[in-house]
């Protein structure tokens, strides 16, 4: 009983409700995001002033290439957060924010290298750290607080205002405590297993799609399975034995098999990116050969307007000014209502809000 | 251990309340006629934005489509109130106009120039996860065109507990009613703690009342997850009158007991119908606790003198025995006073927990709690105003402080968490 209650509770979380997909659903979403971005950028380029001289469109990134780049920038996020001396939970949260954001946005639309700093800053906030934005910006070359903040609202909307990420780190602490009550081993072995499993959790599930497909406890158990098969078996046996004793004999064998099969799938995913890979993502010839051409390709096919977060922000201000100074009917116009998502200091002036922002929902549709 | 063998990988799109399936609709009907909800400046082009050829209007990103879909589920109605923190409007579900909602638009904070304000981050983070009959439901979240965040909350038209407590001439209630309200409050706080969330701002005007009489805990602007043992928390939380002694002494490591103290002070207030410990300053607050409950000492609270903000008292008042509580609060009976006494224990380690509260014999003692539909209530029009006033308020203020325009009761020092 207790177990199924826990499962029900997890199913209420935003991580399950909004951010868990089957592999095919996730692939479909990414393909759709990619094709929308291609369409959008094509239209922007062909209507830009002056029209692109050659009129030929650049070659766009494929969904597979986007995924590869995203993996690279996920590692960059982890490195950036580590460089800022932030604790493990914030590093992981920031990286998962980035991965979620780029499910429904293309890396061709918004700059992953900039969004990752926004993820680090906002990850701090959601984990109860409130550093000044400047103190984060100062850690990076050519970075301003303004730039980090320019992406914040975009990020919040992109992650669907779901700020609570369920990590498997706490689950590992719990599993180690349980193991100590189950098996009598020397402390060195416990320490070795714990250290290895934690190393895996800090990297492998974060740079792969594990968080989209598996629960935190499944991910934790997969890491334990990699670290020590014997201890993994002990904990699984003990968990299902409890159920046997509780009289839930029916379906136990089946559920146990299903659970172990799922954990093994998860293990295979984690093994794609063992923690040792963290240092291979930059500097090595292999990484250079892979990532450099992709970044080069990205520079040619990115969104001409949206890739520049600060420029975008400034143009929004100008657009807003024009809007406010111009037609007063703007607020009644459907297109204008949904069109101008403007953020400006001017928003804070009640006078201006009256002109352009009377009804945040727009007129009746 | 938290192994969940029954959870499989979701085989279907998560079909729960706020999970639309973007796959079912390749493109939102009519979405293309709008320009980007992210406000990519059409103005960058020489032509006026509206003169853009229809076929060239940018398509919405998937994220923008999802946001628009959420926004379209609700229709905004009249404004119920506006404060410095938020604007609250009445609204209803587009699909079902009888389903009323409160739409709370969070305003940008002038004094906070670091992006989305911490109150909003905290409230969103926790309300998104907590679904319980005694906690206000967050039905949806979406962003508006002017980059504000809107929270769609369940509509709670009957005001709050504070206005029932204060209206001594108009509202009569008894022990059975107090027991019903306390039961709902205790279940709410038990659920928060069960999910490792500290509310940190429990007080009568954060307890809103639904149309059916159910009490709902609201305002999660000061909430946070339980901290890991080594990390520090701010002691500058909970409105002063409801703040426990360990926070007044500046404790940086604490747990659910801080909320339990607040629940105790709320229970006392329900019984006597005036705030039980209405201190004017933090020193005054401590003095009231010494006088009415007792002075913390190393004997009754080992280690209290080592707390960072501990102040040696001028003279020591003995801890009041339960018999003295009976004189003041006896109307709720022996068991009721026993429960109150245990929530107002000085040493947080000895204070009753929310789970233990639910197991207390008072709930089963006579009289039985009033059925929620029979609870005393205010008229809906008054309640609506009060709800709006409660939802738009910044966390941590007492109503009187706000009314007097004294400003924020205390300011959170968000910088110190980093140290």
XYZ file of C-alpha atoms in Angstrom:
784
model
C 0.000 0.000 0.000
C 2.638 2.457 1.034
C 4.426 1.935 -2.200
C 1.513 2.601 -4.473
C 0.686 5.727 -2.469
C 4.180 6.969 -3.117
C 3.724 6.267 -6.804
C 0.468 8.202 -6.830
C 2.171 11.120 -5.190
C 4.912 11.120 -7.800
C 2.273 11.119 -10.527
C 0.998 14.433 -9.137
C 4.361 16.090 -9.643
C 4.966 18.395 -12.589
C 7.943 16.229 -13.461
C 5.527 13.428 -14.241
C 2.535 15.443 -15.453
C 4.342 17.842 -17.743
C 7.819 16.524 -18.341
C 7.662 12.738 -18.731
C 7.405 11.284 -22.217
C 7.934 8.020 -24.006
C 10.972 8.040 -26.312
C 8.789 8.314 -29.404
C 6.788 11.231 -27.974
C 9.970 13.059 -27.149
C 11.378 12.415 -30.618
C 8.151 13.717 -32.178
C 8.243 16.882 -30.075
C 11.830 17.561 -31.040
C 11.139 16.953 -34.712
C 8.218 19.350 -34.574
C 10.250 21.995 -32.758
C 12.975 21.633 -35.358
C 10.623 21.968 -38.309
C 8.803 24.970 -36.825
C 12.140 26.697 -36.304
C 13.209 25.975 -39.881
C 9.963 27.416 -41.221
C 10.183 30.483 -39.028
C 13.804 31.241 -39.756
C 13.279 30.723 -43.495
C 10.461 33.250 -43.449
C 12.422 35.740 -41.413
C 15.436 35.480 -43.673
C 13.474 35.840 -46.876
C 11.595 38.897 -45.585
C 14.596 40.569 -43.997
C 15.824 43.943 -45.214
C 17.656 43.936 -47.490
C 16.509 40.549 -48.687
C 19.318 38.008 -48.486
C 21.236 38.689 -51.635
C 21.575 35.122 -52.788
C 18.029 34.382 -51.695
C 19.267 30.895 -50.958
C 18.505 29.602 -47.502
C 21.190 28.150 -45.263
C 21.388 24.507 -44.419
C 19.530 23.892 -41.157
C 20.432 21.619 -38.277
C 18.663 18.271 -38.244
C 16.898 17.100 -35.058
C 19.764 14.663 -34.478
C 22.315 17.451 -34.781
C 20.290 19.619 -32.418
C 20.308 16.812 -29.884
C 24.042 16.467 -30.135
C 24.576 20.166 -29.630
C 22.152 20.157 -26.730
C 24.129 17.379 -25.092
C 27.268 19.443 -25.497
C 25.614 22.524 -23.975
C 24.184 20.442 -21.141
C 27.741 19.530 -20.187
C 28.652 23.194 -20.540
C 25.870 24.065 -18.085
C 27.191 21.553 -15.559
C 30.687 22.964 -15.985
C 29.473 26.553 -15.667
C 27.564 25.793 -12.462
C 30.540 23.907 -11.073
C 32.749 26.857 -11.939
C 30.416 29.084 -9.914
C 30.993 26.685 -6.985
C 27.304 25.833 -6.769
C 26.104 22.680 -4.990
C 25.190 19.497 -6.868
C 21.445 20.036 -6.757
C 21.695 23.453 -8.409
C 24.064 22.167 -11.093
C 21.621 19.392 -11.920
C 18.575 21.671 -11.823
C 20.195 24.211 -14.147
C 21.122 21.524 -16.674
C 17.655 19.952 -16.623
C 16.073 23.405 -17.100
C 18.203 23.798 -20.228
C 17.183 20.390 -21.570
C 13.506 21.038 -20.914
C 13.656 24.481 -22.500
C 15.090 23.032 -25.696
C 12.362 20.422 -26.057
C 9.944 23.120 -27.196
C 12.494 25.623 -28.508
C 15.144 24.994 -31.138
C 18.819 25.774 -30.512
C 18.563 27.643 -33.822
C 15.999 30.035 -32.314
C 17.567 30.969 -28.987
C 21.283 30.842 -28.117
C 22.057 27.839 -25.902
C 25.397 29.322 -24.853
C 23.537 32.277 -23.317
C 20.472 30.464 -22.088
C 22.690 28.175 -20.035
C 23.794 31.089 -17.856
C 20.170 32.060 -17.357
C 19.533 28.448 -16.334
C 22.347 28.607 -13.771
C 21.009 31.861 -12.313
C 17.389 30.738 -12.255
C 18.362 27.295 -10.944
C 19.844 29.072 -7.919
C 16.569 30.887 -7.286
C 14.440 27.767 -7.431
C 16.810 26.026 -5.008
C 16.667 28.803 -2.409
C 19.900 30.565 -3.274
C 19.564 34.197 -4.194
C 22.863 35.443 -5.590
C 22.978 38.845 -7.248
C 22.775 38.378 -10.986
C 25.988 40.388 -11.312
C 27.905 37.941 -9.168
C 27.017 35.183 -11.640
C 27.704 37.345 -14.696
C 31.133 38.285 -13.376
C 32.237 34.666 -13.469
C 31.971 34.540 -17.240
C 33.777 36.515 -19.947
C 31.711 39.020 -21.956
C 28.622 38.448 -19.876
C 26.330 41.017 -18.329
C 23.574 40.624 -15.783
C 21.230 42.241 -18.282
C 21.875 39.420 -20.717
C 21.215 36.745 -18.090
C 17.959 38.424 -17.057
C 16.875 38.940 -20.677
C 16.403 35.184 -20.973
C 14.698 34.577 -17.643
C 11.095 35.091 -18.564
C 11.602 33.116 -21.735
C 13.025 30.271 -19.676
C 10.146 30.304 -17.172
C 7.600 30.092 -19.961
C 9.626 27.428 -21.750
C 9.780 25.176 -18.705
C 6.054 25.752 -18.204
C 6.512 27.329 -14.778
C 7.416 23.943 -13.334
C 10.298 24.815 -11.025
C 10.487 21.708 -8.869
C 12.822 19.088 -10.256
C 12.974 15.689 -8.583
C 16.559 14.525 -8.465
C 17.735 11.045 -7.449
C 20.444 12.227 -5.013
C 18.293 11.982 -1.912
C 17.072 8.561 -3.001
C 20.667 7.338 -3.105
C 21.264 8.465 0.482
C 18.141 6.542 1.479
C 19.158 3.416 -0.421
C 22.560 3.418 1.264
C 20.907 3.656 4.670
C 18.626 0.775 3.783
C 21.551 -1.313 2.534
C 23.371 -0.847 5.809
C 20.450 -2.478 7.564
C 20.290 -5.333 5.021
C 23.875 -6.405 4.519
C 26.884 -6.519 6.729
C 29.767 -5.336 4.587
C 32.870 -3.411 5.322
C 32.581 0.330 5.279
C 35.026 0.635 2.404
C 32.700 -1.211 0.043
C 29.735 0.980 0.997
C 31.822 4.068 0.455
C 33.059 2.854 -2.917
C 29.552 2.039 -4.149
C 28.128 5.292 -2.855
C 30.867 7.377 -4.430
C 30.554 5.651 -7.787
C 26.752 5.803 -7.897
C 26.777 9.471 -6.946
C 29.353 10.241 -9.612
C 27.074 8.605 -12.158
C 24.001 10.484 -10.919
C 25.807 13.808 -11.170
C 26.391 13.312 -14.880
C 24.857 10.391 -16.794
C 21.106 10.898 -16.256
C 21.458 14.650 -16.721
C 23.144 14.633 -20.119
C 20.959 11.811 -21.446
C 17.144 11.772 -21.608
C 16.815 9.686 -18.430
C 14.833 12.381 -16.567
C 12.216 12.409 -19.326
C 11.665 8.654 -19.249
C 12.361 7.341 -15.752
C 11.435 8.151 -12.146
C 14.102 9.381 -9.722
C 14.069 6.063 -7.866
C 14.468 4.116 -11.112
C 17.396 6.335 -12.068
C 18.972 5.889 -8.644
C 18.587 2.105 -8.837
C 20.073 2.065 -12.338
C 23.128 3.893 -10.997
C 23.341 1.417 -8.121
C 23.088 -1.440 -10.612
C 26.073 -0.041 -12.494
C 28.026 0.523 -9.290
C 27.381 -2.854 -7.649
C 25.123 -5.597 -9.023
C 25.099 -7.566 -5.805
C 23.898 -4.689 -3.654
C 21.318 -3.830 -6.298
C 19.932 -7.374 -6.115
C 19.784 -7.217 -2.337
C 17.747 -4.050 -2.319
C 15.332 -5.292 -5.000
C 14.859 -8.635 -3.243
C 14.274 -6.931 0.061
C 11.739 -4.492 -1.413
C 9.663 -7.188 -3.054
C 9.978 -9.499 -0.069
C 8.285 -6.809 2.011
C 5.362 -6.976 -0.354
C 5.253 -10.735 -0.175
C 5.045 -10.501 3.572
C 2.319 -7.921 3.301
C 0.288 -10.516 1.426
C 0.362 -8.904 -1.989
C 1.443 -12.179 -3.541
C -0.483 -11.595 -6.734
C 1.363 -9.682 -9.418
C 4.461 -9.335 -7.285
C 6.584 -11.482 -9.545
C 5.298 -9.655 -12.594
C 5.869 -6.207 -11.111
C 9.304 -7.166 -9.925
C 10.268 -8.271 -13.409
C 8.831 -5.147 -14.951
C 10.666 -2.970 -12.463
C 13.993 -4.676 -13.055
C 13.498 -4.553 -16.835
C 12.791 -0.808 -16.671
C 15.832 -0.189 -14.494
C 17.997 -2.129 -16.939
C 16.743 -0.002 -19.813
C 17.617 3.055 -17.767
C 21.048 1.594 -16.984
C 21.721 1.166 -20.706
C 20.857 4.810 -21.254
C 23.157 5.940 -18.422
C 25.981 3.818 -19.814
C 25.913 5.896 -23.011
C 27.393 8.745 -21.016
C 29.543 7.515 -18.131
C 30.914 10.270 -15.867
C 34.364 9.935 -17.404
C 32.892 11.483 -20.546
C 32.505 14.836 -18.833
C 36.104 15.751 -19.632
C 35.836 14.496 -23.198
C 33.280 17.069 -24.271
C 35.784 19.746 -24.963
C 39.396 19.974 -26.027
C 39.658 16.464 -27.424
C 40.015 15.903 -31.142
C 36.879 13.799 -31.136
C 34.806 16.548 -29.553
C 36.263 19.203 -31.816
C 35.508 17.179 -34.898
C 31.962 16.702 -33.769
C 30.955 19.952 -32.125
C 32.909 22.560 -34.048
C 31.300 21.906 -37.424
C 27.880 21.898 -35.785
C 28.468 25.218 -34.071
C 29.708 26.593 -37.364
C 26.592 25.380 -39.097
C 24.481 26.882 -36.309
C 26.038 30.307 -36.806
C 24.744 30.326 -40.382
C 21.231 29.076 -39.806
C 20.225 30.698 -36.517
C 17.274 33.011 -36.063
C 18.409 36.492 -37.115
C 16.181 38.277 -34.580
C 15.814 36.046 -31.601
C 19.342 34.773 -31.248
C 20.451 38.125 -29.848
C 18.697 38.185 -26.478
C 19.642 41.731 -25.533
C 18.967 43.086 -29.007
C 15.629 41.326 -28.916
C 14.907 42.907 -25.576
C 15.834 46.384 -26.831
C 13.811 46.045 -30.010
C 10.862 45.010 -27.896
C 11.247 48.236 -25.984
C 11.298 50.296 -29.167
C 8.365 48.402 -30.560
C 6.530 49.030 -27.347
C 7.255 52.745 -27.514
C 5.933 52.931 -31.045
C 2.899 50.955 -30.077
C 2.196 53.208 -27.122
C 2.692 56.388 -29.099
C 0.718 55.188 -32.058
C -2.686 53.745 -32.538
C -4.728 53.605 -29.374
C -6.775 50.866 -30.894
C -3.824 48.556 -30.641
C -5.202 46.971 -27.516
C -8.335 45.946 -29.295
C -6.447 44.295 -32.082
C -6.101 40.546 -31.722
C -2.798 40.394 -33.481
C -1.350 43.125 -31.356
C -2.597 41.555 -28.165
C -0.912 38.266 -28.766
C 1.915 39.770 -30.679
C 3.637 42.107 -28.355
C 4.954 40.270 -25.397
C 6.902 43.244 -24.262
C 8.977 43.624 -21.220
C 10.135 47.051 -20.348
C 10.668 49.456 -17.552
C 7.794 51.279 -19.128
C 5.559 48.444 -17.935
C 5.950 49.806 -14.472
C 4.421 53.128 -15.332
C 0.748 52.941 -14.658
C 0.090 55.455 -17.397
C 1.592 53.290 -20.063
C -0.046 50.173 -18.766
C -3.376 51.836 -19.241
C -2.643 52.548 -22.849
C -1.144 49.299 -24.004
C -1.837 46.734 -21.355
C -5.383 47.179 -20.194
C -6.363 43.609 -20.671
C -3.612 41.034 -20.369
C -5.832 38.387 -21.876
C -6.896 40.302 -24.895
C -10.461 40.930 -25.979
C -13.010 38.147 -26.145
C -11.952 35.659 -28.756
C 13.113 3.130 0.655
C 11.432 4.984 -2.107
C 11.530 2.276 -4.740
C 8.421 2.548 -6.843
C 8.156 -0.715 -8.718
C 4.652 0.021 -9.886
C 5.618 3.063 -11.875
C 6.197 2.273 -15.461
C 7.462 4.553 -18.086
C 4.487 6.531 -19.238
C 3.107 4.786 -22.271
C 0.601 7.538 -22.994
C 0.917 11.277 -23.074
C 0.528 12.505 -19.534
C -3.148 13.301 -19.720
C -3.498 15.089 -16.419
C -5.063 18.412 -15.789
C -2.536 20.790 -17.253
C -0.940 18.552 -19.823
C -2.254 19.318 -23.256
C -0.905 17.240 -26.045
C 0.830 19.407 -28.569
C 1.029 16.414 -30.846
C -2.671 16.141 -31.332
C -2.821 19.584 -32.855
C -0.075 19.992 -35.405
C -0.690 23.690 -35.191
C -3.061 25.603 -33.093
C -6.105 26.683 -35.018
C -5.607 30.255 -35.979
C -2.257 30.501 -34.280
C -0.568 31.650 -37.450
C -2.614 34.818 -37.591
C -0.893 36.070 -34.475
C 2.625 37.150 -34.419
C 4.953 35.533 -31.961
C 3.816 35.544 -28.379
C 7.412 36.049 -27.445
C 7.218 39.386 -29.051
C 9.869 38.998 -31.652
C 9.814 42.506 -32.975
C 8.062 42.649 -36.240
C 8.981 46.284 -35.960
C 12.510 45.388 -36.977
C 11.140 45.379 -40.469
C 10.326 48.687 -42.078
C 6.671 47.860 -42.553
C 4.261 48.317 -39.677
C 3.721 45.025 -37.890
C 0.092 44.730 -38.772
C 0.712 45.225 -42.450
C 2.741 42.069 -42.618
C 1.448 39.659 -45.216
C -0.669 37.003 -43.562
C 1.350 34.155 -44.935
C 4.550 35.505 -43.449
C 3.423 35.806 -39.863
C 5.804 33.769 -37.738
C 4.523 30.473 -36.458
C 4.391 29.994 -32.755
C 7.044 27.917 -31.060
C 5.716 24.810 -29.371
C 6.254 26.518 -26.018
C 4.256 29.529 -27.177
C 1.473 27.285 -28.431
C 1.278 25.508 -25.089
C 1.188 28.821 -23.256
C -1.534 30.178 -25.510
C -3.525 27.012 -25.048
C -3.397 27.463 -21.259
C -4.306 31.117 -21.528
C -7.292 30.400 -23.746
C -8.783 28.002 -21.221
C -9.877 30.945 -19.056
C -11.842 34.127 -19.597
C -11.041 37.088 -17.427
C -13.807 38.947 -15.633
C -14.015 41.944 -13.344
C -11.140 43.137 -11.229
C -11.498 42.111 -7.609
C -8.550 44.021 -6.249
C -5.086 45.366 -6.818
C -2.128 45.568 -4.476
C 1.562 46.259 -4.842
C 2.248 42.559 -5.318
C -0.541 41.399 -7.611
C -3.769 42.192 -9.409
C -6.636 39.763 -8.816
C -9.461 39.282 -11.286
C -12.472 37.064 -11.322
C -12.541 34.644 -14.222
C -14.149 31.487 -15.494
C -13.247 28.458 -17.517
C -13.992 28.951 -21.205
C -15.310 25.425 -21.511
C -17.511 25.747 -18.428
C -18.615 29.281 -17.500
C -19.945 28.041 -14.158
C -16.426 27.132 -13.063
C -15.250 30.362 -11.468
C -11.588 31.073 -10.855
C -9.417 33.833 -9.423
C -6.729 35.047 -11.800
C -3.762 36.513 -9.981
C -1.382 38.508 -12.110
C 1.934 39.016 -10.405
C 3.243 42.532 -10.813
C 6.843 43.316 -11.442
C 8.449 44.497 -8.243
C 10.155 47.851 -8.542
C 12.516 47.226 -5.661
C 13.537 43.793 -6.903
C 15.599 44.200 -10.057
C 16.810 40.627 -10.279
C 14.098 39.193 -12.494
C 11.165 37.126 -11.245
C 10.644 37.900 -7.543
C 11.460 35.180 -4.992
C 7.882 35.196 -3.652
C 6.581 34.287 -7.085
C 9.237 31.610 -7.586
C 8.409 30.027 -4.218
C 4.658 30.184 -4.669
C 4.800 28.692 -8.164
C 7.289 26.015 -7.254
C 5.254 24.635 -4.378
C 1.661 25.192 -5.474
C 2.417 23.432 -8.768
C 3.214 20.278 -6.813
C 0.707 20.251 -3.942
C -2.806 18.975 -4.611
C -4.936 18.596 -1.467
C -8.512 19.595 -0.521
C -7.197 21.979 2.158
C -4.599 23.696 0.010
C -5.595 26.282 -2.574
C -5.477 24.695 -6.040
C -3.332 26.178 -8.727
C -5.317 25.319 -11.848
C -3.022 26.817 -14.431
C -0.113 29.170 -15.005
C 0.528 31.163 -18.113
C 2.327 34.268 -19.258
C 0.658 37.320 -20.718
C 1.681 39.407 -23.673
C 3.343 41.961 -21.409
C 5.474 39.219 -19.875
C 3.660 38.918 -16.616
C 2.916 35.643 -14.908
C -0.710 34.779 -14.243
C -1.763 32.187 -11.705
C -5.222 30.685 -12.121
C -6.381 29.771 -8.622
C -9.540 28.173 -7.391
C -12.241 30.670 -6.512
C -12.765 30.966 -2.763
C -15.603 33.437 -2.297
C -16.268 33.227 1.430
C -13.351 35.280 2.668
C -10.921 34.082 5.277
C -10.868 32.925 8.867
C -9.615 36.266 10.097
C -12.833 38.053 9.156
C -14.915 35.390 10.887
C -12.786 35.615 14.037
C -12.978 39.437 14.086
C -16.710 39.820 13.480
C -17.707 39.208 17.063
C -21.119 40.835 16.623
C -22.098 39.180 13.374
C -20.590 35.715 13.596
C -21.143 33.195 16.356
C -19.250 29.961 16.440
C -18.507 27.236 18.982
C -16.157 24.415 19.787
C -17.512 22.125 17.062
C -16.804 24.820 14.476
C -13.305 25.464 15.823
C -12.662 21.744 15.706
C -13.742 21.549 12.066
C -11.568 24.519 11.062
C -8.601 23.254 13.062
C -8.988 19.811 11.458
C -8.805 21.325 7.996
C -5.807 23.494 8.901
C -3.982 20.567 10.502
C -4.576 18.346 7.473
C -3.246 21.096 5.199
C -0.058 21.515 7.176
C 0.368 17.762 7.571
C 0.218 17.435 3.782
C 2.796 20.197 3.304
C 5.179 18.531 5.737
C 4.507 15.087 4.258
C 5.739 16.585 0.972
C 8.746 18.197 2.655
C 7.429 21.741 2.317
C 7.481 24.330 5.125
C 4.776 26.981 4.716
C 6.321 29.587 7.039
C 3.434 32.069 6.969
C 0.428 30.477 8.629
C -2.071 32.995 10.003
C -5.845 33.484 9.905
C -5.918 35.640 6.775
C -3.998 33.019 4.811
C -6.798 30.541 5.488
C -9.386 31.124 2.784
C -12.861 29.635 2.688
C -14.401 27.897 -0.312
C -18.048 28.095 -1.324
C -18.719 24.768 0.424
C -17.060 25.898 3.653
C -13.800 24.021 3.151
C -10.806 25.932 4.532
C -7.803 26.228 2.197
C -4.269 27.208 3.080
C -3.056 29.907 0.675
C -0.054 32.160 0.098
C 3.040 30.057 -0.425
C 5.256 33.100 -1.011
C 7.469 32.225 1.952
C 7.362 28.440 1.564
C 10.443 26.327 0.984
C 11.466 22.694 0.853
C 12.959 21.112 3.948
C 16.654 21.941 3.939
C 19.409 19.370 3.906
C 20.987 19.071 7.359
C 24.051 21.135 6.504
C 22.372 24.072 4.771
C 21.060 27.137 6.547
C 17.654 28.774 6.286
C 16.607 32.312 7.075
C 14.987 32.852 10.455
C 13.254 35.932 9.127
C 9.971 34.274 8.220
C 6.421 33.994 9.576
C 4.437 37.076 10.543
C 5.602 38.159 13.981
C 2.496 37.323 16.030
C 2.639 33.733 14.791
C 6.434 33.309 14.883
C 7.862 30.611 17.172
C 10.551 31.396 19.772
C 13.323 29.540 17.907
C 12.917 31.872 14.915
C 12.800 34.921 17.193
C 16.131 33.646 18.530
C 17.490 33.454 14.969
C 17.638 29.661 14.480
C 19.040 28.754 11.036
C 18.220 25.048 11.163
C 14.617 24.208 11.865
C 11.784 21.998 10.736
C 8.027 21.561 10.597
C 7.746 22.620 14.255
C 7.823 26.286 13.174
C 4.521 25.824 11.347
C 3.021 23.882 14.250
C 3.626 26.843 16.577
C 1.762 29.084 14.124
C -1.106 26.591 14.049
C -1.193 26.758 17.846
C -1.353 30.559 17.896
C -4.137 30.432 15.299
C -6.077 27.954 17.446
C -5.706 30.205 20.493
C -6.911 33.156 18.415
C -9.966 31.211 17.236
C -10.913 30.510 20.833
C -10.396 33.960 22.381
C -11.178 35.843 19.152
C -8.274 38.262 19.483
C -4.638 37.645 18.460
C -3.061 35.633 21.251
C 0.493 37.027 21.106
C 0.296 40.430 19.332
C 3.837 41.699 19.857
C 4.774 45.140 18.544
C 8.443 44.323 18.157
C 10.478 41.149 18.255
C 11.514 41.873 21.857
C 7.896 42.521 22.761
C 6.938 39.275 21.020
C 9.427 37.323 23.137
C 8.178 39.063 26.287
C 4.599 38.044 25.523
C 5.752 34.449 25.070
C 7.620 34.590 28.413
C 4.577 36.005 30.196
C 1.912 33.742 28.744
C 3.775 30.512 28.065
C 7.054 30.718 29.963
C 10.696 31.710 29.601
C 12.955 29.326 27.665
C 15.861 28.114 29.794
C 18.528 25.435 29.445
C 16.341 23.268 31.691
C 13.181 23.316 29.582
C 14.994 23.743 26.245
C 18.558 22.380 26.186
C 20.804 24.453 23.942
C 18.493 27.477 23.679
C 21.187 29.856 24.957
C 23.446 28.918 22.027
C 21.009 30.137 19.370
C 22.495 33.060 17.406
C 19.910 35.629 18.488
C 19.370 34.434 22.053
C 18.759 37.257 24.524
C 19.106 36.540 28.259
C 15.754 37.416 29.848
C 15.517 40.004 32.603
C 13.614 37.626 34.790
C 12.460 34.101 34.346
C 8.782 33.272 34.172
C 8.016 29.638 34.934
C 6.455 27.569 32.165
C 2.708 27.785 32.591
C 1.061 24.506 33.512
C -1.803 23.146 31.467
C -4.190 24.165 34.246
C -3.544 27.847 33.476
C -4.339 27.254 29.808
C -7.599 25.652 30.883
C -8.693 28.926 32.505
C -8.248 30.861 29.276
C -9.103 28.269 26.651
C -11.322 25.865 28.573
C -14.257 26.206 26.194
C -12.644 23.680 23.848
C -12.496 21.115 26.648
C -9.654 19.225 28.324
C -8.534 17.437 25.169
C -8.678 20.632 23.127
C -6.523 22.464 25.659
C -4.118 19.505 25.704
C -3.656 19.787 21.936
C -3.170 23.564 22.126
C -0.689 23.157 24.984
C 1.367 20.692 22.950
C 1.551 23.000 19.908
C 2.821 25.857 22.087
C 5.746 23.936 23.564
C 8.833 26.151 23.780
C 11.418 23.541 22.737
C 10.685 22.725 19.066
C 12.006 19.189 19.531
C 9.322 18.511 22.136
C 6.561 20.274 20.187
C 3.862 18.015 18.748
C 4.205 17.235 15.000
C 1.458 17.683 12.423
C 1.073 13.916 12.135
C 0.787 13.524 15.911
C -1.755 16.336 15.958
C -3.971 14.362 13.578
C -3.781 11.391 15.950
C -4.794 13.478 18.988
C -7.903 12.294 20.889
C -9.521 15.767 20.679
C -10.885 15.077 17.191
C -12.880 12.102 18.441
C -14.028 13.751 21.685
C -17.460 15.369 21.965
C -18.659 17.519 20.319
C -17.988 16.219 16.831
C -16.689 18.746 14.354
C -19.336 20.674 12.409
C -19.990 19.461 8.859
C -18.386 21.935 6.509
C -21.669 22.977 4.867
C -23.023 23.952 8.292
C -20.072 26.130 9.317
C -20.696 29.817 10.062
C -20.020 32.052 7.079
C -19.985 35.581 5.781
C -21.919 36.704 2.759
C -20.285 36.022 -0.589
C -19.857 39.668 -1.620
C -17.820 40.520 1.470
C -15.825 37.357 1.087
C -14.933 38.109 -2.496
C -13.344 41.415 -1.517
C -11.466 39.746 1.290
C -10.179 36.976 -0.950
C -8.878 39.556 -3.392
C -7.222 41.439 -0.551
C -5.577 38.223 0.638
C -4.358 37.070 -2.747
C -2.834 40.380 -3.761
C -0.972 40.856 -0.497
C 2.738 40.363 -0.138
C 3.628 37.449 2.147
C 4.468 38.035 5.786
C 2.331 41.063 6.560
C -0.264 41.280 9.252
C -3.473 42.803 8.000
C -3.333 45.680 10.439
C 0.191 46.544 9.445
C -0.858 46.691 5.839
C -3.967 48.684 6.605
C -1.938 51.238 8.462
C 0.269 51.474 5.416
C 3.311 50.724 7.498
C 4.743 48.660 4.705
C 6.379 45.306 4.909
C 6.499 43.749 8.332
C 9.909 42.347 7.697
C 12.105 42.184 4.662
C 13.641 38.935 3.653
C 17.368 39.059 3.330
C 17.744 36.921 0.249
C 21.423 37.663 -0.031
C 22.317 36.009 3.239
C 21.309 32.539 2.086
C 24.378 32.589 -0.118
C 26.815 33.141 2.737
